[in-house]
XYZ file of C-alpha atoms in Angstrom:
421
model
C 50.101 -31.440 75.340
C 49.077 -27.822 74.754
C 46.659 -26.287 77.277
C 44.433 -23.262 76.806
C 44.278 -20.969 79.830
C 42.128 -18.003 78.817
C 39.146 -18.561 76.525
C 36.093 -17.046 78.233
C 36.916 -13.582 76.813
C 36.812 -15.053 73.303
C 33.469 -16.704 74.060
C 31.744 -13.553 75.342
C 33.021 -11.316 72.534
C 29.993 -9.590 70.989
C 31.081 -10.661 67.487
C 31.193 -14.299 68.574
C 27.780 -14.061 70.267
C 26.269 -12.484 67.123
C 27.786 -15.234 64.977
C 26.423 -17.826 67.431
C 22.928 -16.366 67.087
C 23.146 -16.529 63.277
C 24.000 -20.226 63.551
C 21.157 -20.859 66.022
C 18.746 -18.944 63.777
C 19.797 -21.026 60.769
C 19.026 -24.239 62.685
C 15.626 -22.845 63.750
C 14.313 -25.052 66.555
C 11.526 -24.807 69.100
C 11.480 -22.466 72.127
C 12.655 -23.612 75.551
C 10.842 -23.310 78.891
C 10.573 -19.498 78.666
C 8.615 -19.657 75.380
C 11.014 -17.249 73.651
C 11.386 -18.038 69.951
C 14.363 -17.322 67.704
C 12.241 -14.548 66.124
C 11.568 -13.012 69.561
C 15.298 -13.036 70.349
C 16.024 -11.359 67.009
C 13.545 -8.546 67.685
C 15.753 -7.341 70.565
C 19.037 -8.666 69.212
C 21.364 -5.906 70.416
C 19.922 -5.913 73.925
C 20.027 -9.714 74.119
C 23.626 -9.863 72.904
C 24.610 -7.192 75.432
C 22.833 -9.108 78.218
C 24.699 -12.330 77.389
C 27.992 -10.460 77.011
C 27.714 -8.880 80.474
C 26.517 -12.061 82.215
C 29.311 -14.159 80.724
C 31.934 -11.483 81.355
C 31.009 -11.310 85.053
C 30.602 -15.093 85.434
C 26.944 -14.637 86.481
C 25.222 -16.433 83.594
C 22.851 -19.146 84.813
C 21.434 -21.632 82.272
C 17.741 -22.492 82.445
C 16.462 -26.078 82.742
C 15.840 -27.750 79.386
C 12.327 -28.503 78.195
C 11.873 -32.272 78.011
C 10.346 -33.620 74.797
C 9.737 -37.282 74.044
C 10.172 -38.386 70.425
C 8.921 -41.811 69.365
C 11.536 -44.115 67.829
C 10.761 -46.281 64.789
C 11.395 -49.405 66.905
C 8.764 -48.354 69.415
C 11.056 -46.834 72.043
C 11.279 -43.186 73.081
C 14.126 -40.731 72.535
C 14.376 -38.024 75.186
C 15.215 -34.580 73.836
C 16.100 -31.581 75.962
C 15.260 -28.244 74.328
C 17.302 -25.365 75.824
C 16.095 -21.753 75.706
C 17.257 -19.644 72.763
C 19.624 -17.708 75.079
C 21.180 -20.978 76.258
C 21.509 -22.209 72.673
C 23.317 -19.005 71.703
C 25.734 -19.320 74.633
C 26.335 -23.018 73.902
C 27.028 -22.193 70.244
C 29.412 -19.429 71.322
C 31.312 -21.984 73.427
C 31.372 -24.488 70.544
C 32.715 -21.833 68.137
C 35.774 -21.334 70.348
C 36.538 -24.780 71.765
C 35.544 -27.089 68.896
C 38.666 -26.340 66.789
C 40.858 -27.105 69.818
C 39.400 -30.586 70.290
C 38.526 -31.477 66.701
C 42.178 -31.377 65.661
C 42.918 -34.272 68.043
C 39.921 -36.505 67.279
C 40.248 -39.962 65.727
C 40.365 -39.891 61.886
C 37.530 -42.450 61.747
C 35.199 -40.402 63.949
C 32.635 -38.735 61.686
C 29.618 -37.693 63.770
C 28.801 -33.991 64.070
C 32.226 -32.759 63.063
C 33.074 -29.935 60.620
C 33.465 -31.063 56.997
C 32.544 -34.670 57.860
C 29.440 -36.603 56.914
C 27.619 -39.913 57.304
C 28.533 -40.652 53.676
C 32.242 -40.469 54.506
C 31.677 -42.815 57.455
C 29.920 -45.369 55.230
C 32.676 -45.066 52.614
C 35.391 -45.683 55.249
C 33.511 -48.729 56.606
C 33.118 -50.126 53.083
C 36.836 -49.636 52.429
C 37.863 -51.435 55.613
C 35.753 -54.452 54.639
C 36.212 -54.685 50.882
C 39.628 -53.087 50.283
C 41.485 -54.107 53.449
C 39.808 -57.470 53.972
C 38.490 -56.723 57.486
C 35.341 -58.660 56.719
C 34.240 -59.433 60.304
C 32.464 -56.579 62.057
C 31.356 -55.893 65.618
C 28.317 -53.619 65.612
C 28.350 -52.015 69.081
C 25.094 -50.778 70.602
C 25.203 -48.372 73.551
C 22.142 -48.003 75.777
C 21.070 -44.346 76.052
C 24.605 -43.074 75.483
C 23.887 -39.314 75.609
C 21.716 -39.712 78.697
C 24.355 -41.599 80.692
C 27.561 -39.620 80.114
C 29.330 -39.146 83.454
C 29.610 -35.442 84.350
C 32.937 -35.761 86.165
C 34.477 -37.626 83.231
C 33.149 -34.962 80.831
C 34.801 -32.154 82.812
C 38.024 -34.183 83.172
C 38.147 -34.716 79.401
C 37.538 -31.019 78.677
C 40.081 -30.002 81.350
C 42.811 -31.990 79.587
C 43.010 -29.142 77.088
C 41.237 -26.223 78.760
C 42.348 -24.773 82.091
C 40.045 -21.745 82.035
C 37.915 -22.231 85.159
C 35.180 -19.928 83.839
C 34.701 -22.109 80.759
C 34.751 -25.343 82.783
C 32.212 -23.927 85.253
C 29.976 -22.764 82.417
C 29.950 -26.216 80.800
C 29.302 -27.766 84.217
C 26.385 -25.362 84.731
C 24.794 -26.512 81.461
C 25.231 -30.155 82.434
C 23.611 -29.516 85.844
C 20.850 -27.169 84.610
C 18.108 -29.763 85.082
C 14.962 -30.722 83.192
C 11.439 -29.312 83.243
C 8.638 -31.633 82.132
C 4.933 -30.995 82.702
C 5.831 -28.332 85.258
C 8.023 -30.697 87.291
C 11.738 -29.956 87.754
C 14.289 -32.779 87.844
C 17.999 -32.482 88.551
C 20.450 -33.788 85.949
C 23.220 -35.787 87.574
C 24.313 -37.607 84.426
C 24.052 -37.109 80.681
C 24.164 -34.289 78.174
C 20.669 -33.846 76.733
C 20.114 -34.525 73.049
C 18.820 -31.279 71.637
C 21.517 -29.126 73.189
C 23.881 -27.363 70.778
C 26.934 -28.406 72.766
C 25.912 -32.057 73.307
C 27.380 -33.501 70.070
C 30.779 -31.944 70.808
C 30.670 -33.147 74.415
C 29.888 -36.700 73.294
C 32.801 -36.637 70.836
C 35.172 -35.332 73.531
C 33.903 -38.035 75.881
C 34.180 -40.932 73.406
C 37.537 -39.806 72.035
C 39.187 -41.749 74.870
C 37.594 -44.918 73.494
C 38.637 -44.020 69.938
C 42.266 -43.386 70.903
C 42.560 -46.575 72.981
C 41.278 -48.622 70.041
C 43.761 -46.886 67.741
C 46.635 -47.552 70.148
C 45.821 -51.278 69.911
C 45.756 -51.109 66.119
C 42.017 -51.867 66.025
C 40.164 -50.319 63.102
C 36.901 -48.576 63.923
C 34.379 -46.213 62.357
C 32.262 -44.161 64.732
C 29.398 -41.768 64.039
C 28.266 -40.382 67.432
C 27.239 -43.531 69.342
C 27.079 -45.759 66.241
C 30.279 -47.819 66.408
C 31.641 -50.447 64.009
C 34.814 -52.436 64.816
C 36.604 -54.320 62.024
C 38.654 -57.525 62.155
C 40.111 -60.128 59.789
C 38.483 -63.144 61.449
C 35.764 -64.097 63.903
C 38.107 -64.788 66.824
C 39.818 -61.397 66.510
C 36.414 -59.734 66.278
C 35.405 -61.431 69.530
C 38.563 -60.221 71.271
C 37.990 -56.681 69.973
C 34.435 -56.776 71.259
C 35.612 -57.739 74.758
C 38.265 -55.017 74.799
C 35.840 -52.368 73.531
C 33.211 -53.363 76.093
C 35.802 -53.110 78.880
C 36.746 -49.549 77.923
C 33.170 -48.376 77.410
C 31.768 -49.893 80.590
C 34.645 -49.792 83.076
C 36.437 -46.609 82.045
C 33.637 -44.536 80.514
C 30.775 -45.853 82.689
C 28.520 -46.491 79.688
C 26.277 -49.513 79.140
C 26.802 -51.817 76.172
C 23.517 -53.408 75.111
C 24.646 -57.022 74.896
C 21.439 -58.142 73.183
C 21.752 -55.632 70.344
C 25.554 -55.667 70.025
C 26.393 -58.286 67.415
C 29.240 -59.746 65.405
C 28.375 -59.785 61.735
C 30.234 -59.516 58.444
C 30.321 -58.260 54.899
C 28.830 -61.489 53.537
C 25.686 -61.051 55.648
C 25.523 -57.330 54.946
C 26.539 -54.742 57.550
C 23.919 -52.210 58.654
C 25.257 -48.716 59.263
C 23.606 -45.278 59.305
C 20.605 -46.402 57.282
C 22.607 -48.353 54.699
C 23.517 -52.027 54.295
C 27.072 -52.593 53.039
C 27.638 -55.719 50.910
C 30.698 -56.993 49.047
C 29.869 -55.414 45.701
C 27.118 -52.933 46.422
C 25.540 -50.717 49.057
C 21.806 -50.886 49.667
C 19.335 -48.869 51.707
C 18.287 -50.571 54.925
C 14.781 -52.026 54.296
C 13.611 -50.471 57.589
C 14.511 -47.033 56.207
C 12.666 -47.769 52.959
C 9.577 -48.738 54.969
C 9.854 -45.569 57.060
C 10.138 -43.485 53.882
C 7.086 -45.156 52.345
C 5.111 -44.635 55.546
C 5.866 -40.896 55.361
C 4.757 -40.820 51.723
C 1.543 -42.653 52.610
C 0.874 -40.024 55.250
C 1.243 -37.237 52.665
C -0.759 -38.999 49.918
C -3.945 -40.150 51.614
C -6.659 -40.991 49.118
C -9.416 -39.000 50.784
C -7.432 -35.772 51.039
C -9.139 -32.583 49.940
C -5.839 -30.908 49.073
C -5.110 -29.989 45.455
C -2.589 -32.063 43.511
C -0.293 -29.034 43.230
C -0.180 -28.628 47.023
C 0.282 -32.371 47.614
C 3.318 -32.349 45.318
C 4.644 -29.167 46.916
C 4.363 -30.867 50.309
C 5.906 -34.116 49.032
C 8.963 -32.663 47.274
C 11.065 -31.731 50.355
C 10.692 -35.320 51.623
C 11.755 -36.769 48.255
C 14.658 -34.347 47.896
C 15.980 -34.988 51.402
C 15.699 -38.762 51.044
C 17.454 -39.022 47.666
C 20.238 -36.604 48.684
C 21.029 -38.825 51.660
C 20.682 -42.237 50.008
C 22.001 -41.506 46.509
C 25.439 -42.908 47.463
C 23.808 -46.375 47.436
C 23.217 -48.598 44.411
C 19.490 -47.907 44.160
C 18.595 -47.520 40.465
C 15.981 -50.259 40.598
C 14.690 -49.154 43.989
C 14.084 -45.535 42.971
C 12.462 -46.623 39.702
C 10.023 -48.793 41.649
C 9.462 -46.085 44.263
C 8.634 -43.491 41.612
C 6.145 -45.863 39.992
C 4.496 -46.426 43.368
C 4.458 -42.702 44.265
C 2.853 -41.759 40.943
C 0.314 -44.531 41.388
C -0.670 -43.120 44.789
C -1.041 -39.676 43.208
C -3.161 -41.149 40.402
C -5.365 -42.743 43.039
C -5.900 -39.338 44.664
C -6.731 -37.783 41.297
C -9.291 -40.399 40.321
C -10.871 -40.052 43.772
C -11.187 -36.333 42.978
C -13.209 -37.340 39.892
C -15.554 -39.180 42.298
C -17.258 -41.369 39.645
C -16.592 -42.761 36.182
C -18.517 -39.773 34.814
C -15.734 -37.496 36.025
C -13.232 -39.736 34.254
C -15.263 -39.584 31.023
C -15.395 -35.794 31.273
C -11.588 -35.724 31.574
C -11.313 -38.055 28.542
C -13.449 -35.722 26.423
C -11.403 -32.754 27.630
C -8.194 -34.472 26.451
C -9.741 -35.638 23.170
C -9.583 -39.330 24.103
C -12.385 -41.459 22.689
C -14.912 -42.291 25.410
C -15.380 -46.040 25.611
C -18.244 -45.643 28.065
C -16.469 -47.918 30.518
C -17.935 -47.781 34.017
C -15.047 -48.117 36.415
C -14.893 -47.627 40.168
C -12.881 -44.597 41.271
C -12.339 -46.138 44.715
C -10.442 -49.333 43.928
C -6.646 -49.322 44.191
C -6.244 -51.716 41.250
C -7.928 -49.210 38.937
C -5.206 -46.610 39.586
C -2.913 -48.746 37.421
C -5.070 -49.453 34.353
C -4.111 -48.301 30.873
C -6.711 -45.536 30.512
C -5.627 -43.900 33.788
C -2.012 -43.868 32.567
C -3.220 -42.236 29.366
C -5.153 -39.572 31.259
C -2.446 -39.065 33.913
C 0.916 -39.858 32.270
C 4.232 -39.325 34.016
C 4.525 -35.983 32.197
C 1.409 -34.771 34.021
C 3.261 -35.045 37.334
C 6.512 -33.720 35.849
C 4.660 -30.594 34.683
C 3.302 -30.083 38.202
C 6.908 -30.134 39.488
C 7.030 -33.565 41.133
C 10.659 -34.455 41.860
C 11.660 -37.481 39.797
C 14.049 -39.610 41.839
C 15.256 -41.417 38.714
C 16.778 -38.171 37.410
C 19.375 -38.289 40.199
C 22.740 -39.947 39.705
C 23.100 -42.740 42.254
C 25.813 -45.175 43.373
C 28.128 -42.317 44.354
C 29.881 -43.896 47.345
C 33.294 -43.779 45.648
C 33.039 -39.957 45.601
C 33.520 -40.000 49.383
C 36.672 -42.133 49.596
């Protein structure tokens, strides 16, 4: 096995640090505990790069504690994020730029999370192939409790040291792991875990879990892993059960992680296998209903009936959400779903528009403006059912929203999973 003995000089090269800043800038992100923004760092770029260069060159760089942020999960739980300072993010990215190629070349072929030129879509395609093409129809869906927060520091350094013998690099990574957390002015030591939010954390988790991946491969067990989302495939229920026991043994005894036994389940293609927001069936791939609900909740939040925002601005605000959602889920077979969603979205926008008219008199004024014969009908502008009547469709046809630039989900080609095989 090849070992790398001198890498710190490549990490602190000014060109690498400048490239690292460009990558951090592209990802934007909030400031850490010092309040310095990416823009602030950029204002004194040369001085900041020189500062990092000298500190890293002399092995005197000291990471700051991360700023703790709690993000609510859809299921009601809380995800703990650790936001490093911009300087720390630049240094972490500089490390990743140099060491990621070394490790990535040895990772499991069915590991897809946070790796160059790999995507969730490829992971879903591989899982679908294992089940439908190779007949591995029984699936163990492994659930790890707080994986990132419970990674063992000694095991992390051991895993990195298998390929890197540069003590300066190992000490730098260790310093980031031990940098601590600041929340509400209170400092806490970090004895385990690699905080989500850190630039280097995804790579560390892949290095850490690669031992699991390789042990499963050595046993001939098919898996697909995206970060801590793990699927294990088997031909029958008994084999799936044996695979589950073996996987649990590695994860808990060797990697000191906790398998959530309540959420870990054995399922199969005939029930539909949930993975990365999709549900994989025998002949089609759907969007997980929970993700559809979450999407609709976000749309509801942006299309409240009593908003005072103009229709143009509502659509401008809505489009990035629609574009991001369809670009992620278009691999699924969702023609009917997106047709129904577009009908519902336009109806919500019609409801906003008729509320802007305030009363039926406003509607009649719009009818006269468009040259539509005024029937004199007195209709409430506050009732949801009235947003779907014939006259409202005449006054506010689909073309009205198209002309304002509303993204039409039905214009996207969908069912593209085979493109990722």
